Amino acid sequence: MSGVYVSALELFSIGIGPSSSHTVGPMRAARAFVDELREHDLLGHVDRLHIRLHGSLAATGIGHGTPDAVLAGLRGMTPETCDPALVHGRWADLSAGGSIDVEGIPVTAADVAFEPFARDLGHPNALTLAATRGEDELWASCYLSIGGGFILRAGSRPPEPTPVPSSYRTATELLAAVGEGRIADVAWADEVALHGEAEAARGLDAIWAAMSACVAAGVSADGVLPGGLRVRRRAAAAQRALDERAARGERVAAEERLAVWAMAINEENAAGGRVVTAPTNGAAGVLPAVLHYLVAEHGAGRDDVHTFLLTAAAIGSIVKANASISGAEAGCQGEVGSACAMAAAGTTAVLGGTPRQVENAAEIAMEHHLGLTCDPVGGLVQIPCIERNAVAAATALTAARIALLGDGQHVVSLDTVIETMRQTGADMSSRYKETSEAGLAVNVVEC
């Protein structure tokens, strides 16, 4: 029986904001489509490209930068290496009557269709790309952006995972596999099998470097976030205020720094900057902020960083396999709830917790996000997303501390909470799952 482990190098992918499912995934899908045309020797025969955004990608796509991302992917860009400045703003150019060249094929705003009520294509996040010549359709593909930047062609099965040493599919099975060892060691063995020791270590270091760079950028940037809500960036001013208090000899609580770091990351994400999907962009501030806390307050070093990321990846893999990390599929419980559980698990591991305490911390963190809706105002990853990440970072620490005070024995298992999250997401109205059709999205007046 194959396991569910998703490499930390994939689960924590380096990309751009503002959304893993609405920006990163569609960019990858569009690039894959052009690769398909090239593979079948069709590019030279195409005179028009058609882009159809379905479901949540249509409902909140403009606010999440989906048209920009698709256009970037069609032009051969990838989330890992693209310059964000060359991605964002292209849809505005098309809306103003311009066009963009894709392999010699002009693309205009008329080539992009929004279909928010088309939600039966296999996932709430779907897009169809088609290439035509005259009246003839030469090639078409429908892709599903299934969360965290991962994509799947509609109608196809997920690819068989590369064999790894572990075979767990649930948290209960993971605990049995770990025994008296560490969850991070089981995850590390899988990483080595997938990438080799040197590449796995280099990848984890690159992820942490990108997370750190995102914090540094976020606490250095002032101004107003794009999108029309006129949300002012607060992290830089808050960082200066804390520094001034510290300089005067006043006490600055570590949790205050934690909140600033989480907001800094999500402001960078909302601005479309470089960010690490962890496990999504909408929840990208939780894990890095908590990891920064461990470095600053507990002296966590390189090995600890690796332990944190590997433990979090093992827990995130179980959530992804048995429920969802997609806001469009499960609401924000699937995004911020998953991130909080992963961060709580990683923190408990770094602070010396047993595997059962790690599992307990993840359970506590996720349990208290059950039912959390995804209702971004204006379809933007700003309100309530930025503050929500700061709150979840604090919750992750609290969950870890509660777990470390106990012996790992508890009534509700992580597997039970994950299954409850899956059921809750299935029962939740689509209006509360990244469509901006209910909740804060309709009760807050956009100015």
Coordinates of N, CA and C in Angstrom, one line a residue, residues 295-394:
V295 N 13.1 30.4 16.0 CA 14.5 30.9 15.8 C 14.8 32.0 16.8
A296 N 13.9 33.0 16.9 CA 14.2 34.2 17.7 C 14.1 33.9 19.2
E297 N 13.2 33.1 19.6 CA 12.9 32.9 21.0 C 13.5 31.7 21.6
H298 N 13.8 30.7 20.8 CA 14.3 29.4 21.3 C 15.6 29.0 20.6
G299 N 16.2 29.9 19.8 CA 17.5 29.6 19.2 C 17.5 28.5 18.3
A300 N 16.3 28.2 17.6 CA 16.3 27.1 16.7 C 17.3 27.3 15.6
G301 N 18.0 26.2 15.3 CA 19.0 26.2 14.2 C 18.6 25.5 13.0
R302 N 19.6 25.2 12.1 CA 19.2 24.6 10.8 C 18.5 23.3 11.0
D303 N 19.1 22.4 11.9 CA 18.4 21.1 12.1 C 17.0 21.3 12.6
D304 N 16.8 22.3 13.4 CA 15.4 22.5 14.0 C 14.5 22.9 12.8
V305 N 15.0 23.8 12.0 CA 14.2 24.3 10.8 C 13.8 23.1 10.0
H306 N 14.7 22.2 9.7 CA 14.4 21.0 8.9 C 13.4 20.1 9.7
T307 N 13.5 20.0 11.0 CA 12.6 19.2 11.8 C 11.2 19.8 11.7
F308 N 11.1 21.1 11.8 CA 9.8 21.8 11.7 C 9.1 21.5 10.4
L309 N 9.9 21.8 9.3 CA 9.3 21.7 8.0 C 8.9 20.2 7.6
L310 N 9.7 19.3 8.0 CA 9.5 17.9 7.7 C 8.3 17.4 8.5
T311 N 8.2 17.7 9.8 CA 7.0 17.3 10.6 C 5.8 17.9 10.1
A312 N 5.8 19.2 9.7 CA 4.7 19.9 9.2 C 4.2 19.3 7.9
A313 N 5.2 18.9 7.0 CA 4.9 18.3 5.8 C 4.2 16.9 5.9
A314 N 4.6 16.1 6.9 CA 4.0 14.9 7.2 C 2.5 15.0 7.6
I315 N 2.3 16.0 8.5 CA 0.9 16.3 8.9 C 0.1 16.8 7.8
G316 N 0.6 17.8 7.0 CA -0.1 18.4 5.9 C -0.4 17.3 4.8
S317 N 0.4 16.4 4.6 CA 0.2 15.3 3.6 C -1.0 14.5 4.0
I318 N -1.2 14.2 5.3 CA -2.3 13.4 5.8 C -3.6 14.3 5.6
V319 N -3.6 15.5 5.9 CA -4.7 16.4 5.7 C -5.1 16.5 4.3
K320 N -4.1 16.7 3.4 CA -4.4 16.8 2.0 C -5.0 15.5 1.4
A321 N -4.5 14.4 1.9 CA -5.0 13.1 1.3 C -6.4 12.7 1.8
N322 N -6.7 13.1 3.1 CA -8.0 12.7 3.7 C -9.1 13.7 3.8
A323 N -8.7 15.0 3.5 CA -9.7 16.1 3.5 C -9.3 17.0 2.4
S324 N -8.9 18.2 2.7 CA -8.5 19.2 1.7 C -7.7 20.3 2.3
I325 N -6.9 20.9 1.5 CA -6.2 22.2 1.8 C -6.7 23.3 1.0
S326 N -7.8 23.1 0.2 CA -8.3 24.1 -0.7 C -9.5 24.9 -0.1
G327 N -9.4 26.2 -0.1 CA -10.4 27.0 0.4 C -11.7 26.9 -0.4
A328 N -11.6 26.7 -1.7 CA -12.7 26.6 -2.6 C -13.4 25.2 -2.4
E329 N -12.7 24.3 -1.7 CA -13.3 23.0 -1.5 C -13.8 22.8 -0.1
A330 N -13.1 23.4 0.9 CA -13.4 23.1 2.3 C -13.6 24.4 3.1
G331 N -13.5 25.5 2.5 CA -13.5 26.8 3.3 C -12.1 27.0 3.9
C332 N -12.1 28.1 4.7 CA -10.8 28.4 5.3 C -10.3 27.4 6.3
Q333 N -11.2 26.6 6.8 CA -10.7 25.5 7.7 C -9.7 24.7 7.0
G334 N -9.8 24.5 5.7 CA -8.9 23.7 4.9 C -7.6 24.4 4.7
E335 N -7.6 25.8 4.7 CA -6.3 26.5 4.4 C -5.7 26.9 5.8
V336 N -6.3 27.9 6.5 CA -5.6 28.3 7.7 C -5.7 27.2 8.8
G337 N -6.8 26.5 8.8 CA -6.9 25.4 9.8 C -5.7 24.4 9.6
S338 N -5.5 24.0 8.3 CA -4.4 23.0 8.0 C -3.1 23.6 8.4
A339 N -2.8 24.9 8.0 CA -1.6 25.5 8.3 C -1.3 25.6 9.8
C340 N -2.4 25.9 10.6 CA -2.2 26.0 12.0 C -1.9 24.6 12.6
A341 N -2.5 23.6 12.1 CA -2.2 22.2 12.6 C -0.8 21.9 12.3
M342 N -0.3 22.2 11.1 CA 1.0 21.9 10.7 C 2.1 22.6 11.5
A343 N 1.8 23.9 11.7 CA 2.7 24.7 12.5 C 2.7 24.3 14.0
A344 N 1.6 23.9 14.5 CA 1.6 23.4 15.9 C 2.4 22.1 16.0
A345 N 2.2 21.2 15.0 CA 3.0 20.0 15.0 C 4.5 20.2 14.9
G346 N 4.9 21.1 14.0 CA 6.3 21.4 13.9 C 6.9 22.1 15.1
T347 N 6.1 22.9 15.8 CA 6.6 23.6 17.0 C 6.8 22.6 18.1
T348 N 5.8 21.7 18.3 CA 5.9 20.7 19.3 C 7.1 19.8 19.1
A349 N 7.4 19.4 17.8 CA 8.6 18.6 17.5 C 9.9 19.3 17.9
V350 N 10.0 20.6 17.5 CA 11.2 21.3 17.8 C 11.4 21.5 19.3
L351 N 10.4 21.6 20.0 CA 10.5 21.8 21.5 C 10.6 20.5 22.2
G352 N 10.8 19.4 21.5 CA 11.1 18.2 22.2 C 9.9 17.3 22.5
G353 N 8.8 17.6 21.9 CA 7.6 16.8 22.1 C 7.7 15.4 21.5
T354 N 7.0 14.4 22.1 CA 6.9 13.1 21.6 C 6.0 13.1 20.3
P355 N 6.0 12.0 19.5 CA 5.1 11.9 18.4 C 3.7 12.1 18.8
R356 N 3.3 11.5 19.9 CA 1.9 11.6 20.4 C 1.5 13.0 20.8
Q357 N 2.5 13.8 21.3 CA 2.3 15.2 21.6 C 2.2 16.0 20.4
V358 N 3.0 15.6 19.4 CA 2.9 16.3 18.1 C 1.5 16.1 17.5
E359 N 1.0 14.9 17.4 CA -0.3 14.6 16.9 C -1.4 15.3 17.7
N360 N -1.2 15.4 19.0 CA -2.2 16.1 19.9 C -2.2 17.6 19.5
A361 N -1.0 18.2 19.4 CA -1.0 19.6 19.0 C -1.7 19.9 17.7
A362 N -1.4 19.1 16.7 CA -2.1 19.3 15.4 C -3.6 19.1 15.6
E363 N -4.0 18.2 16.4 CA -5.5 18.0 16.6 C -6.1 19.2 17.2
I364 N -5.5 19.7 18.3 CA -6.0 20.9 19.0 C -6.1 22.0 18.0
A365 N -5.1 22.3 17.3 CA -5.1 23.4 16.3 C -6.2 23.3 15.3
M366 N -6.3 22.2 14.7 CA -7.3 22.0 13.6 C -8.7 22.0 14.2
E367 N -8.9 21.4 15.4 CA -10.2 21.3 16.0 C -10.9 22.7 16.2
H368 N -10.1 23.7 16.5 CA -10.6 25.0 16.8 C -10.6 25.9 15.5
H369 N -10.5 25.3 14.4 CA -10.7 26.0 13.1 C -11.9 25.3 12.3
L370 N -12.5 24.3 12.9 CA -13.6 23.6 12.2 C -14.7 24.6 11.9
G371 N -15.2 24.5 10.7 CA -16.3 25.4 10.2 C -15.9 26.8 9.8
L372 N -14.6 27.1 9.8 CA -14.1 28.4 9.3 C -14.4 28.6 7.9
T373 N -15.1 29.7 7.5 CA -15.5 29.9 6.1 C -14.4 30.7 5.4
C374 N -14.5 30.7 4.1 CA -13.6 31.5 3.3 C -14.5 32.5 2.5
D375 N -14.5 33.7 3.0 CA -15.3 34.8 2.5 C -14.6 36.1 2.3
P376 N -13.6 36.1 1.4 CA -12.7 37.3 1.2 C -13.5 38.4 0.7
V377 N -13.3 39.6 1.3 CA -14.0 40.8 0.8 C -13.4 41.2 -0.5
G378 N -14.3 41.4 -1.5 CA -13.8 41.9 -2.8 C -13.1 40.8 -3.5
G379 N -13.1 39.6 -3.1 CA -12.4 38.5 -3.7 C -10.9 38.7 -3.6
L380 N -10.4 39.4 -2.6 CA -9.0 39.7 -2.4 C -8.5 39.0 -1.1
V381 N -7.3 38.6 -1.1 CA -6.7 37.9 0.0 C -6.2 38.9 1.0
Q382 N -7.1 39.7 1.5 CA -6.7 40.8 2.4 C -7.6 40.8 3.7
I383 N -8.9 40.9 3.5 CA -9.8 40.9 4.7 C -10.7 39.7 4.5
P384 N -10.7 38.8 5.5 CA -10.0 38.8 6.8 C -8.7 38.1 6.8
C385 N -8.1 37.7 5.7 CA -7.0 36.8 5.5 C -5.8 37.2 6.3
I386 N -5.4 38.5 6.2 CA -4.1 38.9 6.8 C -4.1 38.7 8.3
E387 N -5.2 39.3 9.0 CA -5.3 39.1 10.4 C -5.5 37.7 10.8
R388 N -6.2 37.0 10.0 CA -6.5 35.6 10.3 C -5.2 34.7 10.4
N389 N -4.2 35.0 9.6 CA -3.0 34.3 9.7 C -2.3 34.6 11.0
A390 N -2.3 35.9 11.5 CA -1.7 36.3 12.7 C -2.4 35.6 13.9
V391 N -3.7 35.5 13.9 CA -4.4 34.8 14.9 C -4.1 33.3 14.9
A392 N -4.0 32.7 13.8 CA -3.7 31.3 13.7 C -2.3 31.0 14.1
A393 N -1.4 31.9 13.9 CA 0.0 31.7 14.3 C 0.0 31.6 15.9
A394 N -0.7 32.5 16.5 CA -0.8 32.4 18.0 C -1.5 31.2 18.4

